[in-house]
Amino acid sequence: MKKLLDSALSSVIKRRTFMKWGTAAGSAAVVAGNALPLKAMASDSAQEKTAEEKVTWSACMVNCGSRCPVQVHTKDGVITHVESDNRGDDVYGDHQIRACLRGRSIKQRVYNPDRLKYPMKRVGKRGEGRFERISWDEALDTIAKQLKYTIDTYGNDAIYYQYGSGTQGYKTDGPFASKRLLNMLGGFLPYYGNYSWGQIQFALPFTYGGGRPAAFGSFTSEIANAELLVMFGYNPAETRMSGGGEIYEHINSVNSKNVRTIIIDPRYTDTMLGKESEWIPIRPGTDAALVEAMAWVLINEKMVDEAFLEKFCVGYDEKTLPASAPKNGHYKAHILGQGADGIEKTPEWAAKITGIPAKKIIQLAREIGNAKPAYIIQGTGIQRQANGEQASRAICMLPILTGNIGLAGTNTGEMPGNFGFPVKTLPVGTNPIKTTIPFFKWSDAIWRHAEMTDKTDGLQGGTSLKNPIKFIWQYAGNITVNQHSDINRTKEILSDESLCEFILVFENHMTPTARFADILLPDITTIENYEVASNGYASGSLGAVIPLVPAIAPMYECRSAYDICSGIAKRFGLEEQYTEGKTHEQWVAELYEQMREEQPQVPTLEDLRRDGPYKQLAPKNIRIALEGFRKDPVKNPLGTPSGKIEIYSEQLATIATEWALPEGDVVTPLPQYVTTWESHLDPLTEKYPLQLIGYHTKGRVHSTYHNVAFLREAVTDAVWMNPADAEARGIKDGDMLKVWNDRGETRVPAKVSPRIMPGVAALAEGAWYTPGKDGVDRGGSFNVLTTQRNTPLSKGNPMHTNLVEIAKA
Ligand SMILES: Nc1nc2c(c(=O)[nH]1)N[C@H]1C(S)=C(S)[C@@H](COP(=O)(O)OP(=O)(O)OC[C@H]3O[C@@H](n4cnc5c(=O)[nH]c(N)nc54)[C@H](O)[C@@H]3O)O[C@H]1N2
Ligand SMILES: Nc1nc2c(c(=O)[nH]1)N[C@H]1C(S)=C(S)[C@@H](COP(=O)(O)OP(=O)(O)OC[C@H]3O[C@@H](n4cnc5c(=O)[nH]c(N)nc54)[C@H](O)[C@@H]3O)O[C@H]1N2
Ligand code: SF4
Ligand SMILES: [Mo]
């Protein structure tokens, strides 16, 4: 048993190249001064005492959009290795949901030297990372006391439930367990929107109406019915990696008809790699200008679908322009130079903005105009720009103008739709606090809550905040430090302990956010927990019900959030109300039975846990976005005020006049290109000449899996630079660089490559913030460079809009 543990641990630890460590082979492993008590890892559970190998179904539950089952092999209660879904014949439709390298290295996350072992309280200054071990009783007493104090002194709205997507797959634990408790205590300040889709999700309901699945278009299976596939910053080979999900369906669809594929992205991404028909590099933040010039070509060459526009849309030309709009307020006038700005959106005009030659723009417009049908899609990097709302609406103009909507082989221009199996969740009750803040504005709500209103900062459900945030509840997130913008500013805000008085963090590892905790709680990993998960939100047509059974006993003193919250509830005399007399596992089983009553085709829980995930394909009739509307727009109107596709949005026209926007921010009723701060046209380019964009890397999921050493070796963090930009700075591939702007600086090696366009640099987000003694980040952590200034409409995260300078370190 001990031998097995030693070898499991040392195989993890040996690979750890980026932190000093020492192991005493065969005895305790010492990592960064942190003794791993092997005894604490021993399990007493009877079933794990046999020397037989056991295989347990579990899953990778992180927020990558997929959700891959894994088979965890254990011997004597110790994980030996992890296998993917390998059942069946793997034919498309009943294909294996194969985990990527990250999921397959889940053992390295579970047995990680950073693993938290017992509850701790902060000693020293907040953020210093100095902690003292405490008992669970002391931890729970402290949390209960602080909750009570916060509620009595300020009110429940001073407690903020922080964004955190590390256990996206949970249905009964984690976020659900947390919110169930907080609601019982009188509620908490909630956020709306999210870091992933903040802008697109806010903007597109103005065009297509709300009430649909979150900003979701046609399934990627529809690509098989298309003649042309146009992808704006959509990179499924890296960000939709699971064998069950979008990329698999995407490849399957493209290959089945050899569909012509055009990808528009400043980077030559993994989705291309010789499989694309054409790569069109574009200057970041300028997609809307490209679309407008293509609209100019389509209009002038009579390739727009006038009948479609008249019947299904509002605001294309004067025929359907709302009465409240100004004369020539329609899209056609705007494109032809007869609108308010008087600028004709010619290919030459757009060429200067986008960096794409006019001839190429004309050719692309003609291709789209002639392709019947065309499947047009965008990723979410585009909307993580300062004009992200405009760009995401603008891209949808291509399918709208050409009538590529609601038919086989088409897409609305949105992210693809996916099938979600309806697994039941732990009931969380209701939150009496009705005012919500945009997900991105929590750091403001700590220090300037009194200035925040609906019209300035996007509050919803109320017009002001009674209280600042005094208590942050961070479950499975690295947002509070690493994943939010402008780490140096965030640190400044958090280090003033008179502002936010308490930070509670539930984690598996000692992350940059964990270091800022006042009380730090060691959560069990998903491999140590019971759950029944559904497929992820990017699983293509393949729905799944995925069983999780603990492969190993909880390590060290780790506890589940459900158990922790039960313990806090007990201190409020609410234990019985919280648990209803049930353990977490009993909830899982009960909710599963409730689902089976509605979905009788699903196997019993016992069978599911033994045989592995149950799979079910999406019904055919949900795969084409807006199909019902296209068939009968009267019977199936959209959720917009007019019931039609709103090219001109009266709602946005109202917002444009009523909201208080900072200088330089605009909201417009039409989807159009707007220049922004820190664009290629900002005078700041004199000091910081390079546009730095981020992207999500196959090397990790945000910051999760960052501490798996062999993933760091496989996908090195490096800043992409075009050879022309590198040469101008005397930089060679592999050189250590400093990348900086007024907000901060990071050190990261160079990747000099023609895979990135000139004038633009790119760095993967998610690396752990690792400041040196001088305060400069050595970890390649992107968010030392980003700003807390929000986008105009959703008040969201423009994390890919940054001007920087780069030099050899
Ligand atoms: N610059 C820049 N910043 C970005 C982005 C960007 O593109 N650029 N992207 C943004 C986006 S889209 C998102 S969604 C966010 C993501 O931000 P987060 O939601 O913070 O995601 P992660 O960084 O993966 O952090 C998840 C944390 O959960 C922990 N965790 C994993 N499993 C468990 C568990 O079982 N229990 C507990 N308690 N903890 C667990 C992990 O250790 C990790 O620290 O980042 C945003 N930040
Ligand atoms: N492996 C892995 N998978 C993930 C994640 C992860 O961290 N790792 N994160 C998951 C989450 S929560 C999310 S939200 C998604 C995000 O995944 P994506 O939607 O793919 O988002 P990004 O990677 O931010 O950006 C996508 C592409 O947009 C490009 N881009 C940036 N700015 C512009 C622009 O102005 N115009 C154009 N045309 N392109 C631009 C970038 O170069 C990048 O290739 O990925 C999910 N999947
Ligand atoms: S990271 Fe995503 S694609 Fe990879 S195994 Fe986990 S769920 Fe699957
Ligand atoms: Mo995300």
Short mmCIF file of C-alpha atoms in Angstrom, two decimals, residues 128-511:
data_model
loop_
_atom_site.label_atom_id
_atom_site.label_comp_id
_atom_site.label_asym_id
_atom_site.label_seq_id
_atom_site.Cartn_x
_atom_site.Cartn_y
_atom_site.Cartn_z
CA GLU A 128 1.09 36.96 1.76
CA GLY A 129 0.23 33.29 1.59
CA ARG A 130 1.07 32.54 5.22
CA PHE A 131 -1.40 30.17 6.85
CA GLU A 132 -1.83 28.19 10.01
CA ARG A 133 -3.51 24.82 10.24
CA ILE A 134 -6.76 24.85 12.21
CA SER A 135 -9.39 22.26 13.11
CA TRP A 136 -12.61 21.89 11.15
CA ASP A 137 -14.49 23.08 14.23
CA GLU A 138 -12.51 26.28 14.37
CA ALA A 139 -12.91 26.82 10.62
CA LEU A 140 -16.67 26.32 10.67
CA ASP A 141 -17.12 28.41 13.84
CA THR A 142 -15.15 31.26 12.27
CA ILE A 143 -17.11 31.15 9.02
CA ALA A 144 -20.47 31.01 10.84
CA LYS A 145 -19.45 33.90 13.08
CA GLN A 146 -18.32 36.00 10.14
CA LEU A 147 -21.48 35.27 8.18
CA LYS A 148 -23.62 36.29 11.13
CA TYR A 149 -21.57 39.42 11.73
CA THR A 150 -21.81 40.41 8.05
CA ILE A 151 -25.56 39.83 7.92
CA ASP A 152 -26.21 41.67 11.22
CA THR A 153 -23.88 44.58 10.51
CA TYR A 154 -24.55 45.15 6.81
CA GLY A 155 -27.10 42.76 5.38
CA ASN A 156 -27.13 39.64 3.24
CA ASP A 157 -26.34 41.69 0.14
CA ALA A 158 -22.83 42.26 1.52
CA ILE A 159 -22.11 38.56 0.92
CA TYR A 160 -21.00 37.93 -2.65
CA TYR A 161 -21.11 34.53 -4.31
CA GLN A 162 -18.07 34.76 -6.59
CA TYR A 163 -17.91 33.28 -10.09
CA GLY A 164 -15.98 30.00 -10.12
CA SER A 165 -16.22 27.34 -12.77
CA GLY A 166 -13.75 24.72 -11.56
CA THR A 167 -16.50 22.14 -10.99
CA GLN A 168 -18.82 23.15 -13.81
CA GLY A 169 -20.16 19.59 -13.90
CA TYR A 170 -21.53 19.39 -10.37
CA LYS A 171 -25.29 19.17 -9.95
CA THR A 172 -25.61 18.53 -6.24
CA ASP A 173 -22.41 19.77 -4.63
CA GLY A 174 -20.18 22.82 -4.83
CA PRO A 175 -22.14 25.80 -6.16
CA PHE A 176 -25.48 24.15 -5.42
CA ALA A 177 -24.51 23.18 -1.88
CA SER A 178 -23.19 26.71 -1.30
CA LYS A 179 -26.21 28.58 -2.63
CA ARG A 180 -28.63 26.31 -0.78
CA LEU A 181 -26.98 27.38 2.46
CA LEU A 182 -26.67 31.07 1.60
CA ASN A 183 -30.32 31.26 0.58
CA MET A 184 -31.34 29.68 3.88
CA LEU A 185 -29.38 32.38 5.67
CA GLY A 186 -31.30 35.12 3.86
CA GLY A 187 -29.54 35.32 0.52
CA PHE A 188 -26.47 36.85 -1.08
CA LEU A 189 -25.52 39.34 -3.77
CA PRO A 190 -25.69 37.44 -7.06
CA TYR A 191 -24.11 38.25 -10.41
CA TYR A 192 -25.55 37.88 -13.87
CA GLY A 193 -23.70 36.90 -17.06
CA ASN A 194 -20.32 35.19 -17.06
CA TYR A 195 -16.69 35.59 -18.07
CA SER A 196 -17.22 33.24 -21.02
CA TRP A 197 -20.08 34.78 -22.93
CA GLY A 198 -20.81 38.05 -21.14
CA GLN A 199 -20.98 40.23 -24.22
CA ILE A 200 -22.48 37.89 -26.80
CA GLN A 201 -25.13 36.70 -24.39
CA PHE A 202 -26.13 40.25 -23.55
CA ALA A 203 -26.05 41.55 -27.12
CA LEU A 204 -27.68 38.86 -29.22
CA PRO A 205 -31.08 38.84 -27.52
CA PHE A 206 -31.48 42.35 -28.98
CA THR A 207 -31.16 40.78 -32.42
CA TYR A 208 -32.70 37.34 -32.03
CA GLY A 209 -34.70 37.68 -28.81
CA GLY A 210 -34.15 36.17 -25.40
CA GLY A 211 -35.69 33.08 -23.98
CA ARG A 212 -33.71 30.70 -26.20
CA PRO A 213 -30.92 28.45 -25.02
CA ALA A 214 -28.08 30.85 -24.09
CA ALA A 215 -26.98 32.47 -27.36
CA PHE A 216 -26.86 29.16 -29.14
CA GLY A 217 -27.06 28.52 -32.85
CA SER A 218 -27.34 25.38 -34.96
CA PHE A 219 -25.52 22.20 -33.98
CA THR A 220 -22.17 21.60 -35.69
CA SER A 221 -23.75 18.46 -37.19
CA GLU A 222 -25.47 20.91 -39.61
CA ILE A 223 -22.07 21.76 -41.12
CA ALA A 224 -22.44 18.49 -43.04
CA ASN A 225 -25.33 20.09 -44.94
CA ALA A 226 -23.46 23.31 -45.76
CA GLU A 227 -21.54 24.31 -48.86
CA LEU A 228 -19.33 26.77 -47.03
CA LEU A 229 -18.17 27.09 -43.43
CA VAL A 230 -17.00 30.50 -42.20
CA MET A 231 -15.56 30.65 -38.70
CA PHE A 232 -14.81 33.91 -36.90
CA GLY A 233 -12.34 33.21 -34.08
CA TYR A 234 -13.81 29.78 -33.44
CA ASN A 235 -11.13 27.34 -32.32
CA PRO A 236 -12.78 24.04 -31.38
CA ALA A 237 -9.62 21.96 -31.87
CA GLU A 238 -8.23 23.64 -28.79
CA THR A 239 -11.25 24.73 -26.79
CA ARG A 240 -13.75 21.95 -27.56
CA MET A 241 -11.39 19.04 -27.34
CA SER A 242 -13.31 16.09 -26.01
CA GLY A 243 -13.82 13.10 -28.25
CA GLY A 244 -17.52 13.35 -27.60
CA GLY A 245 -18.03 17.01 -28.25
CA GLU A 246 -18.05 19.81 -30.76
CA ILE A 247 -14.66 19.18 -32.36
CA TYR A 248 -15.42 15.55 -33.07
CA GLU A 249 -18.76 16.42 -34.60
CA HIS A 250 -17.15 19.33 -36.44
CA ILE A 251 -14.47 17.16 -38.04
CA ASN A 252 -17.01 14.49 -38.83
CA SER A 253 -19.27 17.03 -40.54
CA VAL A 254 -16.52 18.82 -42.48
CA ASN A 255 -15.03 15.54 -43.71
CA SER A 256 -18.33 13.98 -44.69
CA LYS A 257 -18.81 16.50 -47.52
CA ASN A 258 -15.35 18.08 -47.71
CA VAL A 259 -16.92 21.42 -46.81
CA ARG A 260 -14.89 24.50 -47.74
CA THR A 261 -13.67 26.11 -44.51
CA ILE A 262 -12.58 29.72 -44.04
CA ILE A 263 -11.19 30.81 -40.67
CA ILE A 264 -10.84 34.44 -39.66
CA ASP A 265 -8.51 34.83 -36.68
CA PRO A 266 -5.36 36.85 -35.94
CA ARG A 267 -3.73 33.52 -35.10
CA TYR A 268 -3.25 30.41 -37.19
CA THR A 269 -4.95 28.13 -34.68
CA ASP A 270 -4.92 24.40 -34.05
CA THR A 271 -8.30 24.21 -35.78
CA MET A 272 -6.52 24.99 -39.05
CA LEU A 273 -3.23 23.05 -39.13
CA GLY A 274 -3.58 22.33 -42.81
CA LYS A 275 -7.23 21.36 -42.58
CA GLU A 276 -8.58 24.80 -43.41
CA SER A 277 -9.25 25.92 -46.96
CA GLU A 278 -8.20 29.46 -46.12
CA TRP A 279 -6.89 31.47 -43.16
CA ILE A 280 -7.72 35.17 -43.12
CA PRO A 281 -5.73 36.94 -40.41
CA ILE A 282 -7.59 39.94 -39.05
CA ARG A 283 -6.58 42.77 -36.77
CA PRO A 284 -8.16 42.18 -33.33
CA GLY A 285 -11.36 44.07 -32.62
CA THR A 286 -12.16 44.79 -36.27
CA ASP A 287 -14.45 41.93 -37.35
CA ALA A 288 -17.44 44.29 -37.50
CA ALA A 289 -15.66 46.44 -40.10
CA LEU A 290 -14.97 43.36 -42.21
CA VAL A 291 -18.65 42.41 -42.03
CA GLU A 292 -19.78 45.91 -43.01
CA ALA A 293 -17.57 45.89 -46.11
CA MET A 294 -18.87 42.47 -47.06
CA ALA A 295 -22.39 43.84 -46.61
CA TRP A 296 -21.41 46.66 -49.00
CA VAL A 297 -20.38 44.08 -51.61
CA LEU A 298 -23.49 41.96 -51.05
CA ILE A 299 -25.77 44.99 -51.41
CA ASN A 300 -24.01 46.41 -54.45
CA GLU A 301 -23.82 43.07 -56.17
CA LYS A 302 -27.47 42.30 -55.37
CA MET A 303 -26.66 39.21 -53.36
CA VAL A 304 -28.77 40.10 -50.32
CA ASP A 305 -31.96 38.10 -49.80
CA GLU A 306 -34.46 40.99 -49.98
CA ALA A 307 -37.50 38.76 -49.53
CA PHE A 308 -36.06 37.25 -46.36
CA LEU A 309 -35.10 40.65 -44.99
CA GLU A 310 -38.57 42.08 -45.60
CA LYS A 311 -40.49 39.17 -44.15
CA PHE A 312 -38.33 38.23 -41.17
CA CYS A 313 -36.35 41.32 -40.16
CA VAL A 314 -36.66 44.85 -38.86
CA GLY A 315 -34.47 47.73 -40.01
CA TYR A 316 -32.68 46.51 -43.10
CA ASP A 317 -34.05 49.33 -45.23
CA GLU A 318 -36.77 51.99 -45.02
CA LYS A 319 -39.53 49.41 -45.61
CA THR A 320 -39.08 47.86 -42.18
CA LEU A 321 -37.46 50.68 -40.24
CA PRO A 322 -39.31 51.37 -36.95
CA ALA A 323 -41.12 54.70 -36.81
CA SER A 324 -39.01 55.84 -33.85
CA ALA A 325 -35.76 55.55 -35.83
CA PRO A 326 -34.16 58.57 -37.49
CA LYS A 327 -34.48 58.94 -41.24
CA ASN A 328 -31.83 56.82 -42.92
CA GLY A 329 -31.30 55.04 -39.63
CA HIS A 330 -31.50 51.70 -41.41
CA TYR A 331 -28.69 49.26 -42.13
CA LYS A 332 -28.59 49.71 -45.88
CA ALA A 333 -28.17 53.48 -45.57
CA HIS A 334 -25.47 53.00 -42.94
CA ILE A 335 -23.51 50.69 -45.25
CA LEU A 336 -23.92 52.84 -48.37
CA GLY A 337 -22.74 55.99 -46.61
CA GLN A 338 -26.16 57.62 -46.30
CA GLY A 339 -26.39 57.16 -42.54
CA ALA A 340 -25.36 59.38 -39.65
CA ASP A 341 -21.59 58.96 -40.13
CA GLY A 342 -21.76 59.50 -43.90
CA ILE A 343 -19.06 56.87 -44.45
CA GLU A 344 -19.44 54.37 -47.26
CA LYS A 345 -18.29 51.01 -45.89
CA THR A 346 -16.28 50.02 -48.93
CA PRO A 347 -13.75 47.17 -49.00
CA GLU A 348 -11.00 49.81 -49.22
CA TRP A 349 -12.34 51.47 -46.06
CA ALA A 350 -12.35 48.13 -44.23
CA ALA A 351 -8.96 47.08 -45.58
CA LYS A 352 -7.30 49.93 -43.69
CA ILE A 353 -9.03 48.94 -40.47
CA THR A 354 -8.84 45.15 -40.62
CA GLY A 355 -5.53 44.66 -42.41
CA ILE A 356 -7.30 42.40 -44.94
CA PRO A 357 -6.77 43.41 -48.59
CA ALA A 358 -9.89 44.84 -50.31
CA LYS A 359 -9.69 42.15 -53.01
CA LYS A 360 -9.85 39.44 -50.37
CA ILE A 361 -12.87 41.08 -48.75
CA ILE A 362 -14.70 41.18 -52.08
CA GLN A 363 -13.85 37.55 -52.81
CA LEU A 364 -15.03 36.44 -49.37
CA ALA A 365 -18.29 38.38 -49.69
CA ARG A 366 -19.00 36.80 -53.06
CA GLU A 367 -18.29 33.34 -51.71
CA ILE A 368 -20.71 33.87 -48.86
CA GLY A 369 -23.28 35.42 -51.20
CA ASN A 370 -23.11 32.47 -53.55
CA ALA A 371 -22.94 29.61 -51.07
CA LYS A 372 -26.28 28.00 -50.45
CA PRO A 373 -26.32 27.19 -47.64
CA ALA A 374 -23.50 28.75 -45.63
CA TYR A 375 -22.81 27.90 -42.00
CA ILE A 376 -21.37 30.97 -40.26
CA ILE A 377 -20.15 30.78 -36.70
CA GLN A 378 -18.17 32.74 -34.12
CA GLY A 379 -16.16 31.79 -31.05
CA THR A 380 -16.15 33.80 -27.88
CA GLY A 381 -12.73 35.42 -28.16
CA ILE A 382 -14.17 38.12 -30.43
CA GLN A 383 -16.64 39.24 -27.81
CA ARG A 384 -13.89 39.43 -25.19
CA GLN A 385 -12.90 42.68 -26.90
CA ALA A 386 -13.77 46.26 -25.92
CA ASN A 387 -16.37 46.35 -28.71
CA GLY A 388 -17.37 42.72 -28.21
CA GLU A 389 -21.12 43.30 -28.21
CA GLN A 390 -20.94 45.11 -31.55
CA ALA A 391 -18.71 42.45 -33.11
CA SER A 392 -20.91 39.55 -32.05
CA ARG A 393 -24.05 41.23 -33.43
CA ALA A 394 -22.23 42.28 -36.61
CA ILE A 395 -21.14 38.74 -37.49
CA CYS A 396 -24.79 37.64 -37.37
CA MET A 397 -25.48 40.14 -40.18
CA LEU A 398 -23.87 37.79 -42.71
CA PRO A 399 -26.41 34.96 -42.33
CA ILE A 400 -29.19 37.53 -41.94
CA LEU A 401 -28.35 39.41 -45.15
CA THR A 402 -28.03 36.20 -47.13
CA GLY A 403 -31.07 34.47 -45.62
CA ASN A 404 -28.91 31.67 -44.25
CA ILE A 405 -31.18 31.26 -41.23
CA GLY A 406 -33.42 28.47 -40.02
CA LEU A 407 -32.60 26.09 -42.88
CA ALA A 408 -30.54 22.91 -43.05
CA GLY A 409 -26.83 23.68 -43.24
CA THR A 410 -27.16 27.20 -41.85
CA ASN A 411 -26.31 28.89 -38.58
CA THR A 412 -27.35 32.22 -37.10
CA GLY A 413 -23.72 33.35 -36.67
CA GLU A 414 -23.80 32.38 -33.00
CA MET A 415 -21.89 29.71 -31.12
CA PRO A 416 -23.18 26.24 -31.90
CA GLY A 417 -26.10 24.63 -30.13
CA ASN A 418 -25.65 21.51 -28.04
CA PHE A 419 -27.78 18.85 -26.47
CA GLY A 420 -27.98 18.90 -22.68
CA PHE A 421 -29.28 15.90 -20.81
CA PRO A 422 -31.71 17.12 -18.12
CA VAL A 423 -30.05 15.83 -14.94
CA LYS A 424 -31.67 17.14 -11.73
CA THR A 425 -29.93 19.54 -9.39
CA LEU A 426 -29.92 19.95 -5.61
CA PRO A 427 -32.72 22.40 -4.75
CA VAL A 428 -31.18 25.72 -3.74
CA GLY A 429 -34.31 27.59 -2.69
CA THR A 430 -34.72 31.22 -3.64
CA ASN A 431 -32.53 34.19 -3.07
CA PRO A 432 -34.45 37.12 -1.59
CA ILE A 433 -31.78 39.57 -2.84
CA LYS A 434 -33.08 40.78 -6.19
CA THR A 435 -30.47 43.32 -7.25
CA THR A 436 -27.68 41.70 -9.26
CA ILE A 437 -24.38 43.00 -10.57
CA PRO A 438 -22.62 42.13 -13.83
CA PHE A 439 -20.16 39.26 -13.21
CA PHE A 440 -17.23 41.58 -13.98
CA LYS A 441 -18.12 44.38 -11.55
CA TRP A 442 -17.52 42.70 -8.19
CA SER A 443 -14.16 44.41 -7.69
CA ASP A 444 -15.88 47.77 -8.16
CA ALA A 445 -18.66 46.75 -5.77
CA ILE A 446 -16.00 46.42 -3.07
CA TRP A 447 -14.76 50.01 -3.25
CA ARG A 448 -17.31 52.18 -5.15
CA HIS A 449 -20.65 50.50 -4.59
CA ALA A 450 -22.34 53.82 -3.73
CA GLU A 451 -21.75 55.16 -7.24
CA MET A 452 -23.02 52.06 -8.99
CA THR A 453 -26.47 52.21 -10.61
CA ASP A 454 -28.40 50.45 -13.35
CA LYS A 455 -27.50 53.18 -15.84
CA THR A 456 -23.80 53.45 -14.98
CA ASP A 457 -22.77 49.92 -14.05
CA GLY A 458 -25.50 47.68 -15.36
CA LEU A 459 -27.19 46.74 -12.09
CA GLN A 460 -30.30 44.68 -12.73
CA GLY A 461 -33.33 44.07 -10.55
CA GLY A 462 -32.60 47.32 -8.70
CA THR A 463 -31.04 50.71 -9.25
CA SER A 464 -28.45 50.88 -6.49
CA LEU A 465 -26.44 48.78 -4.04
CA LYS A 466 -27.18 49.25 -0.35
CA ASN A 467 -23.89 47.71 0.71
CA PRO A 468 -20.41 47.13 -0.57
CA ILE A 469 -19.17 43.55 -0.83
CA LYS A 470 -17.81 42.60 2.58
CA PHE A 471 -17.62 38.83 2.29
CA ILE A 472 -16.49 36.87 -0.78
CA TRP A 473 -17.57 33.25 -1.05
CA GLN A 474 -15.25 31.71 -3.63
CA TYR A 475 -15.96 28.12 -4.46
CA ALA A 476 -13.81 26.36 -7.10
CA GLY A 477 -12.68 29.51 -8.80
CA ASN A 478 -9.46 31.34 -9.33
CA ILE A 479 -11.37 34.49 -10.31
CA THR A 480 -10.70 36.51 -7.19
CA VAL A 481 -7.06 36.93 -8.21
CA ASN A 482 -5.88 35.05 -11.29
CA GLN A 483 -8.78 35.07 -13.72
CA HIS A 484 -10.17 38.58 -13.20
CA SER A 485 -8.65 41.56 -14.97
CA ASP A 486 -5.80 43.67 -13.65
CA ILE A 487 -4.31 41.54 -10.91
CA ASN A 488 -2.26 44.42 -9.50
CA ARG A 489 -5.38 46.55 -9.06
CA THR A 490 -7.32 43.60 -7.62
CA LYS A 491 -4.55 42.98 -5.11
CA GLU A 492 -4.64 46.62 -4.10
CA ILE A 493 -8.40 46.45 -3.52
CA LEU A 494 -8.21 43.17 -1.60
CA SER A 495 -5.24 44.12 0.52
CA ASP A 496 -7.27 46.83 2.26
CA GLU A 497 -8.93 44.61 4.84
CA SER A 498 -11.31 47.38 5.88
CA LEU A 499 -13.01 47.11 2.47
CA CYS A 500 -13.74 43.44 1.82
CA GLU A 501 -13.50 42.01 5.32
CA PHE A 502 -13.52 38.29 4.64
CA ILE A 503 -12.53 35.97 1.81
CA LEU A 504 -13.57 32.35 2.04
CA VAL A 505 -12.02 29.98 -0.48
CA PHE A 506 -12.86 26.33 -1.18
CA GLU A 507 -10.05 24.79 -3.20
CA ASN A 508 -8.08 21.67 -4.01
CA HIS A 509 -4.81 23.50 -4.50
CA MET A 510 -2.77 26.44 -3.26
CA THR A 511 -3.68 28.75 -6.14
#
